[in-house]
């Protein structure tokens, strides 16, 4: 079966890649996954993040989830934690999620405009 | 929620919040008998008869009981809208099963939607989770198990973005195949 062959090739490639380690994550991204987060598209955010992390070759980001954070009107919502610094992005969509990976995770620039509550 | 797969994610997420480490998600589609059913089965803390009444109540919110939220009442509503049926059961050794049954062809039945996205999201957020996904379409069955995949990966973490993107494509392909009635079980050729 073709796609399992692909998996095997991928595995061999990753095995050679010294970057793949499971536990030393520099950055943690937490997507809020309560009922209203899911309804607002949190699942699509996780997938967009994965695609962009793959494209940028970032294997050292821990992509985790939390339950309701009580900010329904700002969902989908995610938090980036790097060192001691935490940033919460609100009303994220697929494109914003990808941009957060490129700007914040790759270049280290916080995208301030997306962190303020939209009134 | 627009898709049944979002309800599945929500119910499964509740299971994980209740301490589940094993999750079996099953989808049955039987066109001849006009049936679509899904079940989320977990090994979490379980549930009491009293709690079952409570989780169906959208106004019951206590933070000490994690299964409570809007999720189950929303699913109940999705079920009622098309004359379906929802069952929540405590399992004897601990754990819970949530089963929702729908008339397959009902116009007001929400589509199953992006079930792959639901599975990927669960796997991405929960490193310790053992997930089994079973999808039966008429007489064809597709089974996926994270345990098996981990064996195939031989030490490469399942949570590597590249692996998860591969998995997403793989699952999409297999589920489309299933509907074409050509099927192989996960891992058989591997
Ligand atoms: S109910 Fe939790 S954020 Fe809306």
PDB file of N, CA, C and O in Angstrom, chain B residues 123-172:
ATOM      1  N   UNK B 123      -5.246  13.202  18.790  1.00  0.00           N
ATOM      2  CA  UNK B 123      -3.914  12.610  18.881  1.00  0.00           C
ATOM      3  C   UNK B 123      -2.870  13.691  19.160  1.00  0.00           C
ATOM      4  O   UNK B 123      -1.978  13.511  19.992  1.00  0.00           O
ATOM      5  N   UNK B 124      -3.012  14.830  18.494  1.00  0.00           N
ATOM      6  CA  UNK B 124      -2.049  15.917  18.668  1.00  0.00           C
ATOM      7  C   UNK B 124      -1.997  16.408  20.110  1.00  0.00           C
ATOM      8  O   UNK B 124      -0.922  16.642  20.658  1.00  0.00           O
ATOM      9  N   UNK B 125      -3.158  16.545  20.722  1.00  0.00           N
ATOM     10  CA  UNK B 125      -3.199  17.143  22.052  1.00  0.00           C
ATOM     11  C   UNK B 125      -2.930  16.179  23.198  1.00  0.00           C
ATOM     12  O   UNK B 125      -2.799  16.612  24.339  1.00  0.00           O
ATOM     13  N   UNK B 126      -2.855  14.885  22.909  1.00  0.00           N
ATOM     14  CA  UNK B 126      -2.783  13.924  24.018  1.00  0.00           C
ATOM     15  C   UNK B 126      -1.774  12.835  23.742  1.00  0.00           C
ATOM     16  O   UNK B 126      -2.087  11.817  23.128  1.00  0.00           O
ATOM     17  N   UNK B 127      -0.576  13.061  24.227  1.00  0.00           N
ATOM     18  CA  UNK B 127       0.529  12.154  23.917  1.00  0.00           C
ATOM     19  C   UNK B 127       0.359  10.750  24.474  1.00  0.00           C
ATOM     20  O   UNK B 127       0.851   9.796  23.899  1.00  0.00           O
ATOM     21  N   UNK B 128      -0.330  10.649  25.606  1.00  0.00           N
ATOM     22  CA  UNK B 128      -0.440   9.339  26.239  1.00  0.00           C
ATOM     23  C   UNK B 128      -1.629   8.535  25.714  1.00  0.00           C
ATOM     24  O   UNK B 128      -1.826   7.389  26.090  1.00  0.00           O
ATOM     25  N   UNK B 129      -2.417   9.159  24.889  1.00  0.00           N
ATOM     26  CA  UNK B 129      -3.675   8.538  24.472  1.00  0.00           C
ATOM     27  C   UNK B 129      -3.474   7.341  23.541  1.00  0.00           C
ATOM     28  O   UNK B 129      -2.710   7.395  22.589  1.00  0.00           O
ATOM     29  N   UNK B 130      -4.174   6.248  23.853  1.00  0.00           N
ATOM     30  CA  UNK B 130      -4.286   5.151  22.904  1.00  0.00           C
ATOM     31  C   UNK B 130      -5.657   5.246  22.258  1.00  0.00           C
ATOM     32  O   UNK B 130      -6.678   5.114  22.936  1.00  0.00           O
ATOM     33  N   UNK B 131      -5.665   5.479  20.978  1.00  0.00           N
ATOM     34  CA  UNK B 131      -6.920   5.710  20.275  1.00  0.00           C
ATOM     35  C   UNK B 131      -7.169   4.594  19.267  1.00  0.00           C
ATOM     36  O   UNK B 131      -6.266   4.176  18.547  1.00  0.00           O
ATOM     37  N   UNK B 132      -8.382   4.107  19.278  1.00  0.00           N
ATOM     38  CA  UNK B 132      -8.804   3.153  18.253  1.00  0.00           C
ATOM     39  C   UNK B 132      -9.954   3.804  17.485  1.00  0.00           C
ATOM     40  O   UNK B 132     -10.879   4.338  18.097  1.00  0.00           O
ATOM     41  N   UNK B 133      -9.860   3.796  16.181  1.00  0.00           N
ATOM     42  CA  UNK B 133     -10.951   4.320  15.369  1.00  0.00           C
ATOM     43  C   UNK B 133     -11.464   3.207  14.467  1.00  0.00           C
ATOM     44  O   UNK B 133     -10.699   2.544  13.764  1.00  0.00           O
ATOM     45  N   UNK B 134     -12.756   3.025  14.504  1.00  0.00           N
ATOM     46  CA  UNK B 134     -13.367   1.978  13.708  1.00  0.00           C
ATOM     47  C   UNK B 134     -14.475   2.596  12.872  1.00  0.00           C
ATOM     48  O   UNK B 134     -15.324   3.309  13.418  1.00  0.00           O
ATOM     49  N   UNK B 135     -14.439   2.380  11.607  1.00  0.00           N
ATOM     50  CA  UNK B 135     -15.476   2.953  10.753  1.00  0.00           C
ATOM     51  C   UNK B 135     -16.014   1.848   9.854  1.00  0.00           C
ATOM     52  O   UNK B 135     -15.283   1.258   9.072  1.00  0.00           O
ATOM     53  N   UNK B 136     -17.280   1.595  10.013  1.00  0.00           N
ATOM     54  CA  UNK B 136     -17.911   0.579   9.180  1.00  0.00           C
ATOM     55  C   UNK B 136     -18.881   1.260   8.233  1.00  0.00           C
ATOM     56  O   UNK B 136     -19.754   2.017   8.645  1.00  0.00           O
ATOM     57  N   UNK B 137     -18.700   1.003   6.971  1.00  0.00           N
ATOM     58  CA  UNK B 137     -19.595   1.556   5.969  1.00  0.00           C
ATOM     59  C   UNK B 137     -20.192   0.372   5.225  1.00  0.00           C
ATOM     60  O   UNK B 137     -19.477  -0.364   4.532  1.00  0.00           O
ATOM     61  N   UNK B 138     -21.484   0.179   5.392  1.00  0.00           N
ATOM     62  CA  UNK B 138     -22.139  -1.026   4.884  1.00  0.00           C
ATOM     63  C   UNK B 138     -21.351  -2.255   5.342  1.00  0.00           C
ATOM     64  O   UNK B 138     -21.240  -2.485   6.525  1.00  0.00           O
ATOM     65  N   UNK B 139     -20.712  -2.963   4.422  1.00  0.00           N
ATOM     66  CA  UNK B 139     -20.044  -4.191   4.874  1.00  0.00           C
ATOM     67  C   UNK B 139     -18.533  -4.042   4.978  1.00  0.00           C
ATOM     68  O   UNK B 139     -17.821  -5.007   5.215  1.00  0.00           O
ATOM     69  N   UNK B 140     -18.044  -2.833   4.748  1.00  0.00           N
ATOM     70  CA  UNK B 140     -16.599  -2.623   4.790  1.00  0.00           C
ATOM     71  C   UNK B 140     -16.204  -1.970   6.119  1.00  0.00           C
ATOM     72  O   UNK B 140     -16.913  -1.103   6.611  1.00  0.00           O
ATOM     73  N   UNK B 141     -15.073  -2.387   6.649  1.00  0.00           N
ATOM     74  CA  UNK B 141     -14.614  -1.789   7.902  1.00  0.00           C
ATOM     75  C   UNK B 141     -13.181  -1.309   7.771  1.00  0.00           C
ATOM     76  O   UNK B 141     -12.337  -1.995   7.206  1.00  0.00           O
ATOM     77  N   UNK B 142     -12.946  -0.141   8.318  1.00  0.00           N
ATOM     78  CA  UNK B 142     -11.582   0.391   8.407  1.00  0.00           C
ATOM     79  C   UNK B 142     -11.252   0.549   9.889  1.00  0.00           C
ATOM     80  O   UNK B 142     -12.060   1.069  10.658  1.00  0.00           O
ATOM     81  N   UNK B 143     -10.090   0.060  10.278  1.00  0.00           N
ATOM     82  CA  UNK B 143      -9.679   0.194  11.674  1.00  0.00           C
ATOM     83  C   UNK B 143      -8.316   0.854  11.743  1.00  0.00           C
ATOM     84  O   UNK B 143      -7.397   0.490  11.011  1.00  0.00           O
ATOM     85  N   UNK B 144      -8.204   1.811  12.628  1.00  0.00           N
ATOM     86  CA  UNK B 144      -6.924   2.480  12.848  1.00  0.00           C
ATOM     87  C   UNK B 144      -6.623   2.464  14.351  1.00  0.00           C
ATOM     88  O   UNK B 144      -7.498   2.715  15.172  1.00  0.00           O
ATOM     89  N   UNK B 145      -5.381   2.143  14.693  1.00  0.00           N
ATOM     90  CA  UNK B 145      -4.991   2.158  16.103  1.00  0.00           C
ATOM     91  C   UNK B 145      -3.676   2.904  16.267  1.00  0.00           C
ATOM     92  O   UNK B 145      -2.709   2.606  15.568  1.00  0.00           O
ATOM     93  N   UNK B 146      -3.636   3.838  17.210  1.00  0.00           N
ATOM     94  CA  UNK B 146      -2.376   4.563  17.428  1.00  0.00           C
ATOM     95  C   UNK B 146      -1.272   3.598  17.876  1.00  0.00           C
ATOM     96  O   UNK B 146      -0.114   3.797  17.547  1.00  0.00           O
ATOM     97  N   UNK B 147      -1.636   2.563  18.625  1.00  0.00           N
ATOM     98  CA  UNK B 147      -0.624   1.594  19.092  1.00  0.00           C
ATOM     99  C   UNK B 147       0.142   0.989  17.935  1.00  0.00           C
ATOM    100  O   UNK B 147       1.366   0.910  17.957  1.00  0.00           O
ATOM    101  N   UNK B 148      -0.613   0.577  16.921  1.00  0.00           N
ATOM    102  CA  UNK B 148       0.005  -0.032  15.750  1.00  0.00           C
ATOM    103  C   UNK B 148       0.911   0.949  15.022  1.00  0.00           C
ATOM    104  O   UNK B 148       1.993   0.601  14.577  1.00  0.00           O
ATOM    105  N   UNK B 149       0.405   2.177  14.910  1.00  0.00           N
ATOM    106  CA  UNK B 149       1.190   3.201  14.212  1.00  0.00           C
ATOM    107  C   UNK B 149       2.501   3.466  14.952  1.00  0.00           C
ATOM    108  O   UNK B 149       3.564   3.586  14.343  1.00  0.00           O
ATOM    109  N   UNK B 150       2.418   3.517  16.284  1.00  0.00           N
ATOM    110  CA  UNK B 150       3.635   3.748  17.077  1.00  0.00           C
ATOM    111  C   UNK B 150       4.656   2.645  16.842  1.00  0.00           C
ATOM    112  O   UNK B 150       5.854   2.896  16.771  1.00  0.00           O
ATOM    113  N   UNK B 151       4.187   1.420  16.689  1.00  0.00           N
ATOM    114  CA  UNK B 151       5.089   0.308  16.404  1.00  0.00           C
ATOM    115  C   UNK B 151       5.774   0.517  15.061  1.00  0.00           C
ATOM    116  O   UNK B 151       6.984   0.352  14.928  1.00  0.00           O
ATOM    117  N   UNK B 152       4.974   0.927  14.062  1.00  0.00           N
ATOM    118  CA  UNK B 152       5.540   1.154  12.730  1.00  0.00           C
ATOM    119  C   UNK B 152       6.559   2.286  12.734  1.00  0.00           C
ATOM    120  O   UNK B 152       7.494   2.291  11.938  1.00  0.00           O
ATOM    121  N   UNK B 153       6.377   3.241  13.626  1.00  0.00           N
ATOM    122  CA  UNK B 153       7.265   4.405  13.653  1.00  0.00           C
ATOM    123  C   UNK B 153       8.608   4.105  14.311  1.00  0.00           C
ATOM    124  O   UNK B 153       9.551   4.887  14.207  1.00  0.00           O
ATOM    125  N   UNK B 154       8.703   3.005  14.987  1.00  0.00           N
ATOM    126  CA  UNK B 154       9.953   2.559  15.632  1.00  0.00           C
ATOM    127  C   UNK B 154      10.719   3.690  16.308  1.00  0.00           C
ATOM    128  O   UNK B 154      11.839   4.015  15.938  1.00  0.00           O
ATOM    129  N   UNK B 155      10.082   4.300  17.257  1.00  0.00           N
ATOM    130  CA  UNK B 155      10.806   5.279  18.071  1.00  0.00           C
ATOM    131  C   UNK B 155      10.678   6.720  17.614  1.00  0.00           C
ATOM    132  O   UNK B 155      10.941   7.636  18.379  1.00  0.00           O
ATOM    133  N   UNK B 156      10.270   6.948  16.384  1.00  0.00           N
ATOM    134  CA  UNK B 156      10.019   8.330  15.955  1.00  0.00           C
ATOM    135  C   UNK B 156       8.727   8.777  16.642  1.00  0.00           C
ATOM    136  O   UNK B 156       7.720   8.088  16.579  1.00  0.00           O
ATOM    137  N   UNK B 157       8.748   9.935  17.311  1.00  0.00           N
ATOM    138  CA  UNK B 157       7.535  10.345  18.023  1.00  0.00           C
ATOM    139  C   UNK B 157       6.347  10.568  17.080  1.00  0.00           C
ATOM    140  O   UNK B 157       6.492  11.203  16.040  1.00  0.00           O
ATOM    141  N   UNK B 158       5.221  10.044  17.480  1.00  0.00           N
ATOM    142  CA  UNK B 158       3.988  10.223  16.714  1.00  0.00           C
ATOM    143  C   UNK B 158       3.655  11.706  16.573  1.00  0.00           C
ATOM    144  O   UNK B 158       2.985  12.118  15.638  1.00  0.00           O
ATOM    145  N   UNK B 159       4.141  12.513  17.523  1.00  0.00           N
ATOM    146  CA  UNK B 159       3.756  13.924  17.525  1.00  0.00           C
ATOM    147  C   UNK B 159       4.604  14.825  16.646  1.00  0.00           C
ATOM    148  O   UNK B 159       4.428  16.022  16.645  1.00  0.00           O
ATOM    149  N   UNK B 160       5.512  14.232  15.887  1.00  0.00           N
ATOM    150  CA  UNK B 160       6.260  15.020  14.921  1.00  0.00           C
ATOM    151  C   UNK B 160       5.272  15.560  13.880  1.00  0.00           C
ATOM    152  O   UNK B 160       4.492  14.786  13.321  1.00  0.00           O
ATOM    153  N   UNK B 161       5.266  16.881  13.632  1.00  0.00           N
ATOM    154  CA  UNK B 161       4.288  17.440  12.691  1.00  0.00           C
ATOM    155  C   UNK B 161       4.238  16.698  11.350  1.00  0.00           C
ATOM    156  O   UNK B 161       3.160  16.455  10.821  1.00  0.00           O
ATOM    157  N   UNK B 162       5.406  16.329  10.843  1.00  0.00           N
ATOM    158  CA  UNK B 162       5.415  15.626   9.555  1.00  0.00           C
ATOM    159  C   UNK B 162       4.662  14.310   9.603  1.00  0.00           C
ATOM    160  O   UNK B 162       3.994  13.922   8.647  1.00  0.00           O
ATOM    161  N   UNK B 163       4.789  13.610  10.719  1.00  0.00           N
ATOM    162  CA  UNK B 163       4.090  12.331  10.865  1.00  0.00           C
ATOM    163  C   UNK B 163       2.579  12.576  10.936  1.00  0.00           C
ATOM    164  O   UNK B 163       1.781  11.872  10.301  1.00  0.00           O
ATOM    165  N   UNK B 164       2.181  13.592  11.676  1.00  0.00           N
ATOM    166  CA  UNK B 164       0.755  13.867  11.834  1.00  0.00           C
ATOM    167  C   UNK B 164       0.116  14.322  10.524  1.00  0.00           C
ATOM    168  O   UNK B 164      -1.028  13.971  10.230  1.00  0.00           O
ATOM    169  N   UNK B 165       0.868  15.073   9.730  1.00  0.00           N
ATOM    170  CA  UNK B 165       0.336  15.484   8.425  1.00  0.00           C
ATOM    171  C   UNK B 165       0.215  14.262   7.512  1.00  0.00           C
ATOM    172  O   UNK B 165      -0.777  14.094   6.799  1.00  0.00           O
ATOM    173  N   UNK B 166       1.202  13.392   7.589  1.00  0.00           N
ATOM    174  CA  UNK B 166       1.088  12.135   6.826  1.00  0.00           C
ATOM    175  C   UNK B 166      -0.167  11.382   7.262  1.00  0.00           C
ATOM    176  O   UNK B 166      -0.950  10.891   6.432  1.00  0.00           O
ATOM    177  N   UNK B 167      -0.357  11.297   8.568  1.00  0.00           N
ATOM    178  CA  UNK B 167      -1.487  10.532   9.117  1.00  0.00           C
ATOM    179  C   UNK B 167      -2.816  11.118   8.650  1.00  0.00           C
ATOM    180  O   UNK B 167      -3.754  10.394   8.318  1.00  0.00           O
ATOM    181  N   UNK B 168      -2.866  12.423   8.623  1.00  0.00           N
ATOM    182  CA  UNK B 168      -4.088  13.088   8.177  1.00  0.00           C
ATOM    183  C   UNK B 168      -4.430  12.679   6.736  1.00  0.00           C
ATOM    184  O   UNK B 168      -5.563  12.305   6.434  1.00  0.00           O
ATOM    185  N   UNK B 169      -3.426  12.702   5.874  1.00  0.00           N
ATOM    186  CA  UNK B 169      -3.661  12.308   4.488  1.00  0.00           C
ATOM    187  C   UNK B 169      -4.040  10.840   4.383  1.00  0.00           C
ATOM    188  O   UNK B 169      -4.918  10.465   3.610  1.00  0.00           O
ATOM    189  N   UNK B 170      -3.365  10.042   5.183  1.00  0.00           N
ATOM    190  CA  UNK B 170      -3.628   8.606   5.180  1.00  0.00           C
ATOM    191  C   UNK B 170      -5.072   8.314   5.587  1.00  0.00           C
ATOM    192  O   UNK B 170      -5.793   7.569   4.908  1.00  0.00           O
ATOM    193  N   UNK B 171      -5.499   8.919   6.689  1.00  0.00           N
ATOM    194  CA  UNK B 171      -6.862   8.667   7.181  1.00  0.00           C
ATOM    195  C   UNK B 171      -7.906   9.165   6.180  1.00  0.00           C
ATOM    196  O   UNK B 171      -8.892   8.476   5.908  1.00  0.00           O
ATOM    197  N   UNK B 172      -7.668  10.337   5.632  1.00  0.00           N
ATOM    198  CA  UNK B 172      -8.593  10.870   4.625  1.00  0.00           C
ATOM    199  C   UNK B 172      -8.773   9.894   3.475  1.00  0.00           C
ATOM    200  O   UNK B 172      -9.888   9.594   3.063  1.00  0.00           O
TER     201      UNK B 172
END
